[in-house]
Amino acid sequence: MAAAPLPPAPLPPAPLPPWLKRPLGRASDISTVQRIVKERQIHTICEEGRCPNRGECYGQGTATFLLMGPVCTRSCGFCQVDKGHAPMALDPEEPAKVAEAVALLGLRYVVLTSVTRDDLPDQGAGWFSQTMAAIRARSPQTRIEVLTPDFWGGEPDPQRAAVIQQDRIATVVAAQPACYNHNIETVARLQGRVRRGAKYDRSLQVLATVKALDPTIPTKSGLMLGHGETEAEILATLADLRSVGCDRLTLGQYLRPSLDHLPVSQYWTPEAFDDLGNQARSLGFSHVRSGPLVRSSYHAAEEG
């Protein structure tokens, strides 16, 4: 009997389109930030997420610090951040270390983000507030943007969970960030596949809550395109964001960090990003960054 034919070998990943290739930036800018961060055993999403813009941002005096350790309690299919094992205990010196790094680097604009910490009683809301206070004590002129998780977890009753979520958001809002960012990441249909543990409506509620608590704080959200969304779905998502008062928007191309992550379904062209950006502006977003290499904090300092 003839042997069964072997299955076809998997196709190699498609090469990156030319518009997704860019220089890393000045090595001196990158190495200075890396050295200061490593010496203090703190983290940046620029490094943990392998951001393609980190050299440019470092050179412009902007960086995004990753609070509460490098291990996330969720398992999103697109994200480079470490996951799948127990998160680290909080370093009580982290707020002071971040503040010291900001001062040493002379940063004019700082973005604070974090892994999701469903294991913590307040999901880390108080940690954002503490770190903001520490930065302002040393660098009072530095503006601080926050990019937070949804602060949802640990409560089975949805009504009580919603109240607790609002309290956590209120803790961060009370610290008066220059901008409050929470990324919706993808369209409603793809949330379960892309954002494991997150919900579309829950993310919209984060942004709505910020505006209800303090309408003067600009809100921001972003999508990573390339998961199989359609233009109609993107525009519907943008309309939903505007319906909760979201002011600012980032649109960027999803790039697969490894073979263990979700594959790229489509590479959107620069022209398509330009068109989507123009449509977003027509919907009323006050600041729009739309391009293949745009990320949540890209040119954030120019917005506020």
Short mmCIF file of N, CA, C and O in Angstrom, two decimals, residues 93-160:
data_model
loop_
_atom_site.label_atom_id
_atom_site.label_comp_id
_atom_site.label_asym_id
_atom_site.label_seq_id
_atom_site.Cartn_x
_atom_site.Cartn_y
_atom_site.Cartn_z
N GLU A 93 9.01 50.48 45.81
CA GLU A 93 9.83 51.61 45.38
C GLU A 93 9.56 52.00 43.93
O GLU A 93 10.17 52.96 43.43
N GLU A 94 8.68 51.29 43.24
CA GLU A 94 8.50 51.56 41.82
C GLU A 94 8.07 53.00 41.53
O GLU A 94 8.63 53.64 40.62
N PRO A 95 7.08 53.57 42.21
CA PRO A 95 6.73 54.97 41.90
C PRO A 95 7.91 55.92 42.00
O PRO A 95 8.10 56.78 41.12
N ALA A 96 8.74 55.76 43.04
CA ALA A 96 9.90 56.63 43.20
C ALA A 96 10.94 56.36 42.11
O ALA A 96 11.58 57.30 41.61
N LYS A 97 11.11 55.10 41.73
CA LYS A 97 12.08 54.78 40.67
C LYS A 97 11.65 55.35 39.33
O LYS A 97 12.48 55.86 38.57
N VAL A 98 10.37 55.25 39.02
CA VAL A 98 9.87 55.84 37.78
C VAL A 98 10.07 57.35 37.80
O VAL A 98 10.51 57.95 36.81
N ALA A 99 9.75 57.97 38.92
CA ALA A 99 9.93 59.42 39.04
C ALA A 99 11.39 59.82 38.86
O ALA A 99 11.70 60.83 38.22
N GLU A 100 12.29 59.03 39.42
CA GLU A 100 13.72 59.31 39.26
C GLU A 100 14.13 59.18 37.80
O GLU A 100 14.89 60.02 37.28
N ALA A 101 13.64 58.14 37.13
CA ALA A 101 13.98 57.95 35.71
C ALA A 101 13.46 59.11 34.87
O ALA A 101 14.15 59.60 33.97
N VAL A 102 12.25 59.57 35.15
CA VAL A 102 11.69 60.71 34.42
C VAL A 102 12.57 61.95 34.59
O VAL A 102 12.86 62.67 33.64
N ALA A 103 13.01 62.18 35.84
CA ALA A 103 13.85 63.35 36.11
C ALA A 103 15.21 63.23 35.42
O ALA A 103 15.70 64.19 34.80
N LEU A 104 15.83 62.06 35.49
CA LEU A 104 17.15 61.87 34.88
C LEU A 104 17.10 62.01 33.36
O LEU A 104 18.03 62.54 32.75
N LEU A 105 16.02 61.54 32.76
CA LEU A 105 15.88 61.61 31.32
C LEU A 105 15.35 62.96 30.85
O LEU A 105 15.34 63.25 29.65
N GLY A 106 14.91 63.79 31.79
CA GLY A 106 14.38 65.10 31.43
C GLY A 106 13.15 65.02 30.56
O GLY A 106 12.95 65.83 29.66
N LEU A 107 12.28 64.04 30.84
CA LEU A 107 11.12 63.82 29.99
C LEU A 107 10.09 64.93 30.16
O LEU A 107 9.75 65.30 31.28
N ARG A 108 9.62 65.44 29.07
CA ARG A 108 8.60 66.50 29.10
C ARG A 108 7.19 65.93 29.14
O ARG A 108 6.26 66.60 29.59
N TYR A 109 7.04 64.72 28.63
CA TYR A 109 5.72 64.10 28.55
C TYR A 109 5.91 62.61 28.84
O TYR A 109 6.78 61.96 28.25
N VAL A 110 5.11 62.09 29.76
CA VAL A 110 5.24 60.69 30.18
C VAL A 110 3.89 60.01 30.03
O VAL A 110 2.85 60.59 30.36
N VAL A 111 3.92 58.81 29.52
CA VAL A 111 2.73 57.97 29.50
C VAL A 111 2.93 56.83 30.48
O VAL A 111 3.95 56.13 30.44
N LEU A 112 1.97 56.67 31.39
CA LEU A 112 1.99 55.56 32.34
C LEU A 112 0.96 54.53 31.92
O LEU A 112 -0.23 54.84 31.78
N THR A 113 1.41 53.32 31.67
CA THR A 113 0.48 52.23 31.41
C THR A 113 0.82 51.09 32.35
O THR A 113 1.68 51.22 33.22
N SER A 114 0.12 49.98 32.22
CA SER A 114 0.38 48.85 33.10
C SER A 114 -0.12 47.58 32.45
O SER A 114 -0.93 47.60 31.52
N VAL A 115 0.42 46.48 32.94
CA VAL A 115 -0.22 45.20 32.68
C VAL A 115 -1.57 45.20 33.40
O VAL A 115 -1.81 46.03 34.29
N THR A 116 -2.45 44.29 33.01
CA THR A 116 -3.70 44.12 33.77
C THR A 116 -3.39 43.28 35.00
O THR A 116 -2.76 42.22 34.90
N ARG A 117 -3.81 43.76 36.16
CA ARG A 117 -3.54 43.05 37.43
C ARG A 117 -4.86 42.72 38.10
O ARG A 117 -5.28 43.36 39.07
N ASP A 118 -5.55 41.71 37.56
CA ASP A 118 -6.81 41.26 38.16
C ASP A 118 -6.61 40.69 39.56
O ASP A 118 -7.58 40.48 40.28
N ASP A 119 -5.37 40.43 39.93
CA ASP A 119 -5.08 39.84 41.24
C ASP A 119 -5.04 40.88 42.36
O ASP A 119 -5.06 40.51 43.53
N LEU A 120 -4.97 42.16 42.02
CA LEU A 120 -4.85 43.20 43.05
C LEU A 120 -6.22 43.71 43.49
O LEU A 120 -7.14 43.78 42.67
N PRO A 121 -6.38 44.08 44.75
CA PRO A 121 -7.69 44.52 45.25
C PRO A 121 -8.29 45.68 44.45
O PRO A 121 -9.50 45.71 44.22
N ASP A 122 -7.47 46.64 44.04
CA ASP A 122 -8.01 47.78 43.27
C ASP A 122 -7.57 47.74 41.83
O ASP A 122 -7.67 48.73 41.11
N GLN A 123 -7.06 46.58 41.39
CA GLN A 123 -6.60 46.39 40.00
C GLN A 123 -5.44 47.32 39.62
O GLN A 123 -5.09 47.45 38.46
N GLY A 124 -4.87 47.98 40.61
CA GLY A 124 -3.74 48.87 40.36
C GLY A 124 -4.09 50.33 40.19
O GLY A 124 -3.20 51.14 39.89
N ALA A 125 -5.34 50.72 40.40
CA ALA A 125 -5.72 52.12 40.22
C ALA A 125 -4.92 53.04 41.15
O ALA A 125 -4.45 54.11 40.73
N GLY A 126 -4.78 52.63 42.40
CA GLY A 126 -4.03 53.44 43.35
C GLY A 126 -2.56 53.57 42.98
O GLY A 126 -1.92 54.59 43.29
N TRP A 127 -2.04 52.57 42.30
CA TRP A 127 -0.63 52.60 41.88
C TRP A 127 -0.40 53.67 40.83
O TRP A 127 0.63 54.35 40.84
N PHE A 128 -1.35 53.82 39.91
CA PHE A 128 -1.26 54.91 38.95
C PHE A 128 -1.20 56.25 39.69
O PHE A 128 -0.37 57.11 39.38
N SER A 129 -2.09 56.43 40.66
CA SER A 129 -2.16 57.69 41.39
C SER A 129 -0.86 57.96 42.16
O SER A 129 -0.33 59.08 42.13
N GLN A 130 -0.33 56.93 42.81
CA GLN A 130 0.92 57.09 43.55
C GLN A 130 2.08 57.47 42.64
O GLN A 130 2.91 58.33 42.96
N THR A 131 2.15 56.83 41.49
CA THR A 131 3.25 57.09 40.56
C THR A 131 3.14 58.49 39.99
O THR A 131 4.16 59.20 39.84
N MET A 132 1.93 58.93 39.68
CA MET A 132 1.75 60.30 39.19
C MET A 132 2.20 61.31 40.24
O MET A 132 2.87 62.31 39.91
N ALA A 133 1.86 61.07 41.49
CA ALA A 133 2.26 61.99 42.56
C ALA A 133 3.77 62.02 42.71
O ALA A 133 4.37 63.09 42.91
N ALA A 134 4.42 60.86 42.59
CA ALA A 134 5.88 60.80 42.72
C ALA A 134 6.56 61.56 41.59
O ALA A 134 7.55 62.27 41.80
N ILE A 135 6.05 61.42 40.37
CA ILE A 135 6.62 62.14 39.23
C ILE A 135 6.48 63.64 39.42
O ILE A 135 7.43 64.42 39.21
N ARG A 136 5.30 64.07 39.82
CA ARG A 136 5.06 65.52 39.97
C ARG A 136 5.89 66.12 41.10
O ARG A 136 6.27 67.30 41.04
N ALA A 137 6.20 65.32 42.12
CA ALA A 137 7.03 65.84 43.20
C ALA A 137 8.44 66.17 42.72
O ALA A 137 9.07 67.11 43.21
N ARG A 138 8.94 65.42 41.74
CA ARG A 138 10.30 65.64 41.23
C ARG A 138 10.32 66.44 39.94
O ARG A 138 11.30 67.16 39.68
N SER A 139 9.29 66.30 39.13
CA SER A 139 9.27 66.96 37.81
C SER A 139 7.90 67.62 37.61
O SER A 139 7.08 67.13 36.82
N PRO A 140 7.64 68.72 38.29
CA PRO A 140 6.29 69.30 38.28
C PRO A 140 5.83 69.78 36.91
O PRO A 140 4.62 69.92 36.69
N GLN A 141 6.75 70.02 35.99
CA GLN A 141 6.36 70.51 34.67
C GLN A 141 6.04 69.38 33.68
O GLN A 141 5.54 69.64 32.59
N THR A 142 6.35 68.16 34.07
CA THR A 142 6.12 67.02 33.17
C THR A 142 4.63 66.69 33.12
O THR A 142 3.98 66.53 34.16
N ARG A 143 4.09 66.58 31.92
CA ARG A 143 2.69 66.19 31.76
C ARG A 143 2.59 64.67 31.72
O ARG A 143 3.48 64.00 31.18
N ILE A 144 1.51 64.16 32.27
CA ILE A 144 1.37 62.71 32.44
C ILE A 144 0.07 62.24 31.81
O ILE A 144 -1.02 62.66 32.20
N GLU A 145 0.20 61.36 30.84
CA GLU A 145 -0.95 60.66 30.24
C GLU A 145 -1.02 59.27 30.84
O GLU A 145 0.01 58.66 31.15
N VAL A 146 -2.22 58.74 31.01
CA VAL A 146 -2.37 57.37 31.49
C VAL A 146 -3.04 56.52 30.42
O VAL A 146 -3.92 57.00 29.69
N LEU A 147 -2.61 55.29 30.33
CA LEU A 147 -3.23 54.29 29.46
C LEU A 147 -3.54 53.10 30.36
O LEU A 147 -2.67 52.31 30.70
N THR A 148 -4.79 53.00 30.79
CA THR A 148 -5.13 52.04 31.83
C THR A 148 -5.84 50.81 31.27
O THR A 148 -6.43 50.85 30.19
N PRO A 149 -5.80 49.71 32.03
CA PRO A 149 -6.69 48.59 31.73
C PRO A 149 -8.13 48.95 32.09
O PRO A 149 -8.41 50.09 32.49
N ASP A 150 -9.03 47.98 31.99
CA ASP A 150 -10.45 48.32 32.22
C ASP A 150 -10.84 48.31 33.70
O ASP A 150 -11.96 48.67 34.05
N PHE A 151 -9.90 47.88 34.59
CA PHE A 151 -10.17 47.86 36.03
C PHE A 151 -11.40 47.02 36.38
O PHE A 151 -12.16 47.35 37.28
N TRP A 152 -11.59 45.93 35.65
CA TRP A 152 -12.74 45.06 35.88
C TRP A 152 -12.24 43.69 36.32
O TRP A 152 -11.41 43.10 35.67
N GLY A 153 -12.78 43.18 37.40
CA GLY A 153 -12.40 41.84 37.82
C GLY A 153 -12.64 41.62 39.30
O GLY A 153 -12.72 42.56 40.08
N GLY A 154 -12.79 40.36 39.67
CA GLY A 154 -12.88 39.99 41.07
C GLY A 154 -14.25 40.14 41.69
O GLY A 154 -14.39 40.03 42.91
N GLU A 155 -15.29 40.39 40.89
CA GLU A 155 -16.64 40.56 41.44
C GLU A 155 -17.65 39.92 40.48
O GLU A 155 -17.82 40.37 39.35
N PRO A 156 -18.32 38.83 40.94
CA PRO A 156 -19.23 38.10 40.03
C PRO A 156 -20.52 38.85 39.71
O PRO A 156 -21.10 38.63 38.64
N ASP A 157 -20.98 39.73 40.60
CA ASP A 157 -22.23 40.45 40.36
C ASP A 157 -21.97 41.63 39.42
O ASP A 157 -21.22 42.56 39.77
N PRO A 158 -22.55 41.64 38.22
CA PRO A 158 -22.23 42.69 37.25
C PRO A 158 -22.53 44.10 37.75
O PRO A 158 -21.77 45.04 37.46
N GLN A 159 -23.63 44.28 38.49
CA GLN A 159 -23.97 45.63 38.96
C GLN A 159 -22.95 46.13 39.97
O GLN A 159 -22.51 47.29 39.90
N ARG A 160 -22.58 45.26 40.89
CA ARG A 160 -21.58 45.68 41.88
C ARG A 160 -20.22 45.87 41.20
O ARG A 160 -19.48 46.80 41.53
#
